[in-house]
Amino acid sequence: MKPYDAIVIGGGHNGLVCAAYLARAGRRVLVLERRERVGGAAFSEQVFPGFTFTVYSYVVSLLRPEIIRDLELPRHGLHVLPLESTLTPLANGDHLAQWSDHDQNRRALARHSPRDAEAYDEFGRTLHQMARAVKPLLGMVPPDPASLAPGDLAGLARLARHFRGMGRGVFHALHKLLTMSAADYLDEWFESEALKGTKSASGIIGTLLGPRSPGTAYVLLHHYMGELDGVFRAWGFAKGGNGSVSAAIAAAARALGAEIRTGTPVARVLVESGRATGVALESGEEIRAGRVVSSADPRRTFLELVGEAHLPGELVEAVRRFRFRGASAKVNLALDALPDFTCLPGPGAHLRGAISISPSVEYLERAYDQAKYGEFSRRPYMDIVIPSMIDPSMAPPGKHVASIFAQYAPYRLNGGWTDARREALGDAVIDTLAEYAPNLKSIILHRQVVTPADIERDVGLSEGSIFQGELSLQQLFSVRPAPGWSKYRTPVEGLYMCGAGTHPGGGVMGAPGRLAALTMLGARR
Amino acid sequence: MSGATVVIGADADALVAAHYLARAGRRALVVDEREAPDAPALEPGWIPPRVVRDLALERHGLVVHAPDPWAAAPLPDGGRLELARDLARSAASTARASRRAAHRRPQFCGRMARLARVLELLYAGPPPDPLARAPGELARMAGLAWRVRRLGRRAIEDLLRVLPMPAADLLDDWFESDELKGLLGLGGVMHLAQGPRSGGTAFALLHGHVGSPPGVFRPPRSNLVEVLARLPGIEVRRGARVARITVRARRAAGIVLATGEEIAADCVVSGIDPRRTLLELVDPAWLDPELVRAVRNVRARGVVARATLLLDREPGFSALTLAPSLDDLERAHDDAKYGRVPQRPALEAHAVDEAADAAGRRRVDVHVQYAPHALAEGAWDSARRAALGDQVVALLAAHLPGGAAAVVERSVRTPLDLEAARGWPQGQMHHAELALDQALWMRPVPALAQYRTPIRALYLGGPATHPGGGIAGAAGANAAREIIRDARRGRL
Amino acid sequence: MLRTTPFHARTAALCASHAWRRWAGYVVASSYELSHDREYHAIRSAAALLDVSPLCKYLVAGRDAARLLDRMVPRDVSRAGIGQVLYTPWCDAAGKVLDDGTIARLDETVFRVTAAEPGLRWLEANAAGLDVSIEDTSDATAALALQGPSARDILERACGADLAGLRYFRLTAARIAGHPVTISRTGYTGDLGYEIWLDAADALPVWDALVAAGTPYGITPAGMLALDVARIEAGLMLLDVDYVSARKALIESQTSSPYELDLGWTVDLGKETFVGRDALAAEAARGPAWRFVGIAVDWDSFERLFAEAGLAPRVPLAAWRTSVPLYGDGGQVGYATSGVWSPLLKQYIALAHVEARPAAPGPAREREGTREHRRRRAAAHVVKKPFFDPERKRA
């Protein structure tokens, strides 16, 4: 049999995207997935009969449109339905709603502050311009600023030209966005607490940082990134749950000739005289291939699968201090009926969008205060969607599923995560949400709570970090995952990385997998 | 070169600017609303050697106080972690706190010193303008880039990684000793409304390290302001409150004092904060409303109170830091962030190195962090001020010979008092917080970063401009050099 | 949910066409009848009643009210007398137009500002350091435009006052059906006409009184389609159609200065300072890069184009609002932003931006259009704006 050109470790969406692109270029590819099913964190399951939970990740934020086109994912079953609104219930029974229609949105905001309603457009324009300025960086293999290689120098020169060409206003705005806290940045634009709270929430997702910590403003930009690619309304929900995203990519990869083996945990990468030659499975079997590409996070890849012995000390040091710090939990509910929110009673369009428990920046900051010292937030930030409102096939007729993303639930919990602590977290989430939707407790048929420790154990993401490492400034672009190794290559020849732990990181779905594949295809043997 | 310059404010930067302008042949009048200099004898801040040299400060009695050990912190076992200026000498003391710390400290200090060196290069002149098109500026930037690259791969990698980091993460990477991390961590949040777990506080730690030898993370203290005030060549008028800056034919034409007295000048330099300068002293009609908005948004939150204690005996330390751990610092910041005076503020006490006064009393200056400028409940009053004094004495008592009884007199200045007495906006000593988004070409806002304002002949030269507070006199010297350059090119 | 104006109870009942459109978050009638034809002719031959309530309105009052507006707009507001109305654009610091509207001096220290886009934030930003209060009265104030040759007769009957003395761009207080209103001799049609400002609560009785007074004179409720024809004939530009606000522009080339919009007459460089002054002074010195002009399509050329395809010429009866290229000798020299067949002038007219190259030859231009699925060019030439300028407008 013809040997494999490449083995992809991990069948999460990035691994599958990488495999699909390699297969598309005619390479013989084998994907090895530890679990019985592909998808990694993009995974749907009927945990409770008749109810499909999107167990971990739950929205399609920024699945790159070129991937959807290149891999013809709609032909393989992908259908992304838009989330059209964000509702922020407030403690006083009022609410803030943000809608995709400009007039409707302006009116909803003006109810809280006419200034904010006006500023919203200008804010959107500024972020749009910055997204335009940043977008080329996302699609670019980051140059190494410390290198004197002609390729890196040319890349740096291109980068310098790019920054100098973006104009003073945009450059300075970008500087602020990269270095400010979400709270401070939003304070410069808005006065309504509910709006600032809800906007700043996107700056803290997946990160153990509070909205007042510098570095959290940058993530606000990701919301505007999708629109540039013609993905108007970037936030969406995949029909069938996020598992169907993985299923579609896997189907595309198979159709292109890739082989996918599930239930096949990799024990280590085989390294011979500084070169990756294949992998050894936990079963003892060894599989050889010209290249090995790992979609696992940097810690797992380097410290577990490769081993320090094969790596320079500096890289080991950098990987050790790479911050994961998972901070997010999921609570998935099977519901007998729709939750009834005090602020907007009854069913309505608001239940088809996201519901955000983020009444103010201070609310989020206080939630973070507890997490800083190793406790989960008693009153957490939550992002709730009711997938069955968008895709009725997720639950039996008339019944519903709710997906609750909750933060902060620090991986390093004082005393560690136990079953009791997990359920206590679930209670805190439900208690808090029930303050806004009093019927909640009476309609819950089943509850699933997923902590960062569960994510680490079940999905294999270190410390339960949903982005395979925090998206903080010191872990982005040229230094993701480590200085000098931001280009999907590793010190082990023939070993590549393609997970969210590489540029441009998590939340920009599929981009690392694609860029890694393109890097490998461009590289000479 | 001739012409009259009015300099508003008599703090270090303003005085340095005045002296540079005077040396260039301009008449320099410094006006300050305070009747008498209100600064303590010693103010913290590293003085760039060029300023010392240019103004011959040493000849005029400049005393730079660099205590050795430069910092000390009590250890739980009753001993003290003492950090000597000489790295080798402090190794033994560090080992008391943590053997691993002692082992790793030299490497840490070496790498931080190299990063501080990069900042020092950037601080020597006006901020680089990455978007500049002028050949001179491009050449300067290329020179800077070359010098930074020469520091090596590791320095560049560290620069990218370290500057945006939380000081807590940086210190956690290197050390285990809570006392050492607390002591160094306080350097990362000094005068900042941030806790050590906030991003960018590693930059602040490095900022405070600039100009000091490897391993010394606090700027020296000096009598700079006093020396500058009596250095001949300029006129200083005190008790003169500026009511407004006159603008005629779209350029600054002088100032009007609160008394109504007009002072004509062909150039006005403001050493006071930009918000007051541009929004109160100048008619905002001269400014783009977007600039007005940006100036209003400059963050200047005061978080520091100062206490002065008089002891009836030797304090037994030259410097003492009470910030037992990063968590303690962070918790103190948590309180302040919600407008409360912390249960346990972080303290840094300095024994003032001067002879005992007539009654034989010794003075100790205490930096108290965090004390919020605005309280969530109520407002600063004499009772709260006194309560803060009690807290400071109670916290220090255990480390004073004779305990609380040694303190015979004390006075406390809240951020509000400091605002009133020193003109610091919200009590913020640096006029604009030293954060990455308010540094370099962003300081205090991009449109004002090159010391010029939209009003011709009106300049900013205070700590709110690059390189900012803590680097004593550098902003003033940079501003003066830009003014002289403009005058030479007929653009004043 | 879109909002309805205070006149909705009346306009909805009249709107036989069910043709509505959005205007600043409100729904307003595109046309009441099945075609806007008669509504347009009412503007030019009798009187049309238009609901213009969605305009943004602000009340600026206080000691420094005049200073605030003087600082914000390029026109000299301080010279406006009480009862005077100024039309003016306003700019950002780069001298690029943010919005345009009117400033009415209601009293020594009280002004009403109208704008196409919400502008509370900008007004407040300009108010730094001033003693002034700014109130958003957009919802509380309803507005009607009564436009056409009979407008004065109708309004005099409705308010029982003599309006002969009310000059162009002046205003007066009056009562209609017992309700206090402000009447300004302004409009967006280039005809004799008035705008009536009133408390939203009084909207329906005032509407009814005007309709009652106007019925003998042929008063006709008119929608946006008719207004669009009239405003192009009058050479009046429209935000978001003929120019992009500098606040919304994504790139510099989308912005326009007052000079580039043929509004140089509103820029008073004699004022010591106002937002954008430096940039505008520099532009005035070097000359603007663009001009905003009226274009008329040569009929013969246009007719020939269709004749070649065996068709009679087809003219746009409703105004179009798309960008249409204009060509000169050396290629594209500009673009038209709105155009329409003028039923009165029997001319195909358009408003257009053309490059102001000093060497650009003559007035001859070619305008591109679609004829039977294919893009073709017809000859066009620059004509003086307004296309239609009756004496009664000012008399």
Coordinates of C-alpha atoms in Angstrom, one line a residue, chain B residues 54-414:
Chain B
D54 CA 23.0 69.9 29.8
L55 CA 21.7 71.9 32.8
A56 CA 24.8 71.2 34.9
L57 CA 22.6 69.9 37.7
E58 CA 25.3 68.2 39.7
R59 CA 27.2 71.5 40.0
H60 CA 24.0 73.1 41.3
G61 CA 23.5 70.7 44.1
L62 CA 21.5 67.8 42.6
V63 CA 21.3 65.0 45.1
V64 CA 20.1 61.7 43.8
H65 CA 19.0 59.4 46.6
A66 CA 19.5 55.8 45.7
P67 CA 19.0 53.9 48.9
D68 CA 20.8 50.6 49.3
P69 CA 19.1 48.2 49.7
W70 CA 16.7 49.9 47.3
A71 CA 13.8 47.8 48.6
A72 CA 13.0 45.6 51.5
A73 CA 10.0 43.5 52.4
P74 CA 9.2 41.7 55.6
L75 CA 9.2 37.9 55.4
P76 CA 6.7 35.7 57.3
D77 CA 9.5 34.3 59.4
G78 CA 10.2 37.8 60.8
G79 CA 13.2 38.5 58.6
R80 CA 13.4 40.8 55.7
L81 CA 13.9 40.3 52.0
E82 CA 16.4 43.0 51.2
L83 CA 17.3 43.8 47.6
A84 CA 20.7 45.5 47.3
R85 CA 21.6 47.5 44.3
D86 CA 24.3 45.0 43.7
L87 CA 22.7 41.8 42.4
A88 CA 25.3 39.5 43.8
R89 CA 25.0 41.0 47.3
S90 CA 21.3 40.6 47.4
A91 CA 21.5 36.9 46.4
A92 CA 21.7 35.8 49.9
S93 CA 18.8 37.8 51.1
T94 CA 16.7 36.6 48.1
A95 CA 17.6 33.0 49.0
R96 CA 15.9 33.6 52.3
A97 CA 12.6 34.2 50.5
S98 CA 13.1 31.5 47.9
R99 CA 16.1 29.5 46.8
R100 CA 14.7 29.3 43.3
A101 CA 14.2 33.0 43.2
A102 CA 17.8 33.6 44.1
H103 CA 18.8 31.3 41.3
R104 CA 16.6 32.8 38.7
R105 CA 16.8 36.4 39.6
P106 CA 20.0 37.3 37.8
Q107 CA 18.7 35.9 34.5
F108 CA 15.4 37.8 35.0
C109 CA 17.2 41.0 35.9
G110 CA 19.4 40.7 32.8
R111 CA 16.5 40.3 30.5
M112 CA 14.4 43.0 32.0
A113 CA 17.4 45.4 31.9
R114 CA 17.7 44.8 28.2
L115 CA 14.1 45.6 27.7
A116 CA 14.4 48.7 29.8
R117 CA 17.3 49.6 27.6
V118 CA 14.9 49.6 24.6
L119 CA 12.5 51.9 26.4
E120 CA 15.5 54.1 27.3
L121 CA 16.3 54.4 23.6
L122 CA 12.7 55.3 22.9
Y123 CA 12.6 57.8 25.7
A124 CA 15.6 59.8 24.7
G125 CA 13.8 61.9 22.1
P126 CA 10.3 62.7 21.0
P127 CA 8.1 59.7 20.4
P128 CA 8.7 58.0 17.1
D129 CA 5.9 58.5 14.6
P130 CA 5.4 55.2 12.9
L131 CA 3.4 56.8 10.1
A132 CA 5.9 59.7 9.5
R133 CA 6.9 60.4 5.9
A134 CA 9.6 62.9 6.6
P135 CA 13.1 61.5 5.7
G136 CA 14.5 62.7 9.0
E137 CA 11.9 60.9 11.1
L138 CA 12.2 57.8 9.0
A139 CA 16.0 57.8 9.5
R140 CA 15.5 58.2 13.2
M141 CA 13.1 55.3 13.3
A142 CA 15.4 53.1 11.2
G143 CA 18.2 53.9 13.6
L144 CA 16.0 53.0 16.6
A145 CA 14.9 49.7 14.9
W146 CA 18.5 48.9 14.2
R147 CA 19.6 49.5 17.7
V148 CA 16.7 47.4 19.0
R149 CA 17.6 44.6 16.7
R150 CA 21.2 44.7 17.9
L151 CA 19.9 43.8 21.3
G152 CA 19.3 40.3 19.9
R153 CA 16.5 37.9 19.1
R154 CA 15.6 37.3 22.7
A155 CA 15.1 41.0 23.4
I156 CA 12.8 41.4 20.5
E157 CA 10.8 38.3 21.4
D158 CA 10.6 39.5 25.0
L159 CA 9.6 42.9 23.9
L160 CA 6.6 41.6 22.0
R161 CA 5.6 39.2 24.7
V162 CA 6.4 41.1 27.9
L163 CA 5.1 44.6 27.2
P164 CA 1.4 43.6 26.9
M165 CA 1.5 41.1 29.8
P166 CA 0.1 41.4 33.2
A167 CA 3.0 41.9 35.7
A168 CA 1.6 39.0 37.7
D169 CA 2.0 36.6 34.8
L170 CA 5.5 37.8 34.1
L171 CA 6.5 37.4 37.7
D172 CA 4.8 34.1 38.1
D173 CA 6.8 32.8 35.1
W174 CA 10.0 33.5 37.1
F175 CA 9.4 33.4 40.8
E176 CA 7.6 31.6 43.5
S177 CA 8.2 33.9 46.5
D178 CA 5.1 35.8 47.3
E179 CA 7.1 38.6 49.0
L180 CA 9.4 39.1 46.0
K181 CA 6.5 39.0 43.6
G182 CA 4.5 41.4 45.7
L183 CA 7.4 43.8 46.0
L184 CA 8.2 43.8 42.2
G185 CA 4.5 43.7 41.4
L186 CA 3.9 47.0 43.1
G187 CA 6.3 48.4 40.7
G188 CA 4.0 47.3 37.8
V189 CA 1.0 49.1 39.2
M190 CA 2.6 52.2 40.7
H191 CA 0.2 55.1 40.1
L192 CA -1.9 52.9 37.8
A193 CA -5.6 52.1 38.4
Q194 CA -4.9 48.5 37.5
G195 CA -4.1 45.4 39.5
P196 CA -1.0 43.3 38.8
R197 CA -3.2 40.8 36.9
S198 CA -4.2 43.5 34.4
G199 CA -2.6 43.4 30.9
G200 CA 0.1 46.0 30.3
T201 CA 1.3 46.2 33.9
A202 CA 4.6 44.5 32.8
F203 CA 5.2 47.6 30.7
A204 CA 4.7 49.8 33.8
L205 CA 7.2 47.6 35.7
L206 CA 9.7 48.2 33.0
H207 CA 9.0 51.9 32.8
G208 CA 9.9 52.2 36.5
H209 CA 13.1 50.3 35.7
V210 CA 14.4 52.6 33.0
G211 CA 17.7 54.1 34.0
S212 CA 18.3 51.9 37.0
P213 CA 20.9 49.2 37.2
P214 CA 19.8 45.6 36.5
G215 CA 17.6 44.4 39.3
V216 CA 16.5 47.8 40.6
F217 CA 12.9 48.3 39.9
R218 CA 12.2 51.6 41.5
P219 CA 13.4 55.0 40.1
P220 CA 15.7 56.9 42.3
R221 CA 14.5 60.0 44.3
S222 CA 16.0 63.4 44.0
N223 CA 15.8 67.0 44.9
L224 CA 15.5 67.9 41.1
V225 CA 12.6 70.3 41.5
E226 CA 14.3 72.3 44.2
V227 CA 17.5 72.5 42.2
L228 CA 15.7 73.5 39.0
A229 CA 13.7 76.2 40.8
R230 CA 16.8 78.0 42.1
L231 CA 19.0 77.3 39.0
P232 CA 19.6 80.8 37.5
G233 CA 18.4 81.7 34.0
I234 CA 14.6 81.7 34.4
E235 CA 12.1 83.7 36.3
V236 CA 9.6 81.8 38.5
R237 CA 6.4 83.6 39.7
R238 CA 4.5 81.8 42.3
G239 CA 1.0 82.4 43.5
A240 CA 0.1 83.3 39.9
R241 CA -3.0 81.4 38.8
V242 CA -3.5 81.3 35.1
A243 CA -7.1 82.1 34.0
R244 CA -6.6 81.5 30.3
I245 CA -4.3 81.3 27.5
T246 CA -4.9 84.1 25.0
V247 CA -5.2 83.1 21.4
R248 CA -4.9 85.8 18.8
A249 CA -4.9 85.3 15.0
R250 CA -4.9 81.5 15.6
R251 CA -1.8 81.5 17.8
A252 CA -1.0 81.6 21.5
A253 CA -0.2 85.2 22.4
G254 CA 0.3 84.9 26.2
I255 CA -1.7 84.3 29.3
V256 CA -4.1 86.1 31.5
L257 CA -3.8 85.6 35.2
A258 CA -6.8 85.2 37.5
T259 CA -6.0 88.7 38.7
G260 CA -6.6 90.0 35.2
E261 CA -3.0 90.7 34.6
E262 CA -2.0 89.9 31.0
I263 CA 1.4 88.5 30.2
A264 CA 2.3 88.6 26.5
A265 CA 4.5 85.8 25.1
D266 CA 5.3 84.5 21.7
C267 CA 5.2 80.9 23.0
V268 CA 3.3 79.2 25.8
V269 CA 4.4 75.8 27.2
S270 CA 2.0 74.0 29.5
G271 CA 3.4 71.7 32.1
I272 CA 0.0 71.1 33.6
D273 CA -2.4 68.4 32.5
P274 CA -3.7 68.6 28.9
R275 CA -7.3 68.5 29.9
R276 CA -7.0 71.6 31.9
T277 CA -4.7 73.3 29.4
L278 CA -6.9 72.7 26.4
L279 CA -10.4 72.5 27.8
E280 CA -10.2 75.1 30.5
L281 CA -7.5 77.6 29.7
V282 CA -8.1 77.6 26.0
D283 CA -11.4 78.4 24.3
P284 CA -12.3 74.9 22.9
A285 CA -13.7 76.6 19.8
W286 CA -10.1 76.5 18.5
L287 CA -10.1 72.7 18.7
D288 CA -11.6 70.0 16.6
P289 CA -14.5 68.5 18.7
E290 CA -13.0 65.1 18.1
L291 CA -9.8 66.2 19.7
V292 CA -11.8 67.7 22.6
R293 CA -13.5 64.3 22.9
A294 CA -10.1 62.5 22.8
V295 CA -8.7 64.8 25.5
R296 CA -11.7 64.2 27.7
N297 CA -11.1 60.5 27.3
V298 CA -7.5 60.6 28.6
R299 CA -7.5 58.3 31.5
A300 CA -6.1 59.9 34.7
R301 CA -7.4 58.1 37.7
G302 CA -5.6 58.8 40.9
V303 CA -5.1 55.8 43.1
V304 CA -2.3 56.9 45.4
A305 CA -2.4 58.6 48.8
R306 CA 0.7 59.9 50.5
A307 CA 1.4 59.8 54.2
T308 CA 4.2 61.5 56.0
L309 CA 5.2 60.1 59.4
L310 CA 7.4 61.7 62.0
L311 CA 9.1 59.2 64.2
D312 CA 10.9 59.8 67.5
R313 CA 13.6 57.3 66.5
E314 CA 15.4 55.7 63.6
P315 CA 12.9 53.9 61.4
G316 CA 15.3 50.9 60.9
F317 CA 14.9 50.8 57.1
S318 CA 15.7 53.0 54.2
A319 CA 12.9 51.5 52.1
L320 CA 10.2 49.1 53.1
T321 CA 7.5 47.6 50.9
L322 CA 4.3 46.1 52.4
A323 CA 2.7 44.2 49.5
P324 CA 2.9 40.6 50.8
S325 CA 1.8 39.0 47.6
L326 CA 0.3 39.6 44.2
D327 CA -3.0 38.5 45.5
D328 CA -2.9 41.1 48.2
L329 CA -2.1 43.8 45.7
E330 CA -4.9 42.5 43.5
R331 CA -7.4 42.5 46.3
A332 CA -6.4 46.0 47.3
H333 CA -7.1 47.0 43.7
D334 CA -10.5 45.2 43.8
D335 CA -11.6 47.5 46.6
A336 CA -10.4 50.6 44.9
K337 CA -12.0 49.7 41.6
Y338 CA -15.4 49.8 43.4
G339 CA -14.5 53.0 45.1
R340 CA -13.6 51.6 48.5
V341 CA -10.5 52.2 50.6
P342 CA -8.8 48.8 50.7
Q343 CA -8.7 46.8 53.9
R344 CA -4.9 46.4 53.3
P345 CA -3.5 49.0 51.0
A346 CA 0.0 48.3 49.6
L347 CA 2.6 50.6 51.2
E348 CA 6.0 51.7 50.3
A349 CA 7.8 53.6 52.9
H350 CA 11.0 55.6 52.5
A351 CA 13.1 57.0 55.3
V352 CA 14.0 60.5 54.3
D353 CA 17.8 60.6 54.3
E354 CA 18.3 63.9 56.1
A355 CA 19.4 64.8 59.6
A356 CA 16.8 64.6 62.3
D357 CA 14.9 67.8 62.9
A358 CA 15.4 70.0 66.0
A359 CA 13.2 67.7 68.0
G360 CA 15.2 64.7 66.9
R361 CA 12.4 63.4 64.8
R362 CA 12.9 61.3 61.6
R363 CA 10.6 61.5 58.6
V364 CA 9.2 58.6 56.7
D365 CA 7.3 59.2 53.4
V366 CA 4.7 56.5 52.6
H367 CA 3.2 55.8 49.2
V368 CA -0.2 54.3 49.8
Q369 CA -1.9 52.3 47.1
Y370 CA -4.8 52.0 46.3
A371 CA -6.7 55.0 47.5
P372 CA -9.5 55.8 45.1
H373 CA -10.0 59.4 44.1
A374 CA -13.8 59.1 44.2
L375 CA -15.4 57.0 46.9
A376 CA -18.4 54.9 46.1
E377 CA -20.1 55.9 49.4
G378 CA -19.5 59.4 50.8
A379 CA -16.5 61.5 50.0
W380 CA -13.1 62.1 51.4
D381 CA -13.2 64.2 54.6
S382 CA -11.0 64.7 57.6
A383 CA -12.4 61.6 59.3
R384 CA -11.7 59.3 56.4
R385 CA -8.3 60.9 55.9
A386 CA -7.5 60.2 59.6
A387 CA -8.8 56.7 59.3
L388 CA -6.5 56.1 56.3
G389 CA -3.7 57.4 58.5
D390 CA -4.6 55.0 61.2
Q391 CA -4.5 52.1 58.7
V392 CA -1.1 53.2 57.5
V393 CA 0.3 53.4 61.0
A394 CA -1.3 50.1 62.0
L395 CA 0.2 48.3 59.0
L396 CA 3.6 49.8 59.5
A397 CA 3.7 49.5 63.3
A398 CA 4.8 45.9 63.3
H399 CA 7.9 46.9 61.3
L400 CA 8.9 50.0 63.3
P401 CA 11.1 49.9 66.3
G402 CA 8.8 50.8 69.1
G403 CA 5.7 50.1 67.0
A404 CA 2.9 52.6 66.6
A405 CA 4.2 54.6 69.6
A406 CA 7.2 55.7 67.5
V407 CA 4.9 57.7 65.3
V408 CA 4.7 61.1 66.9
E409 CA 3.1 62.9 64.1
R410 CA 1.5 62.1 60.8
S411 CA -0.2 63.7 57.9
V412 CA -2.1 62.1 55.0
R413 CA -2.9 63.4 51.6
T414 CA -5.6 61.7 49.7

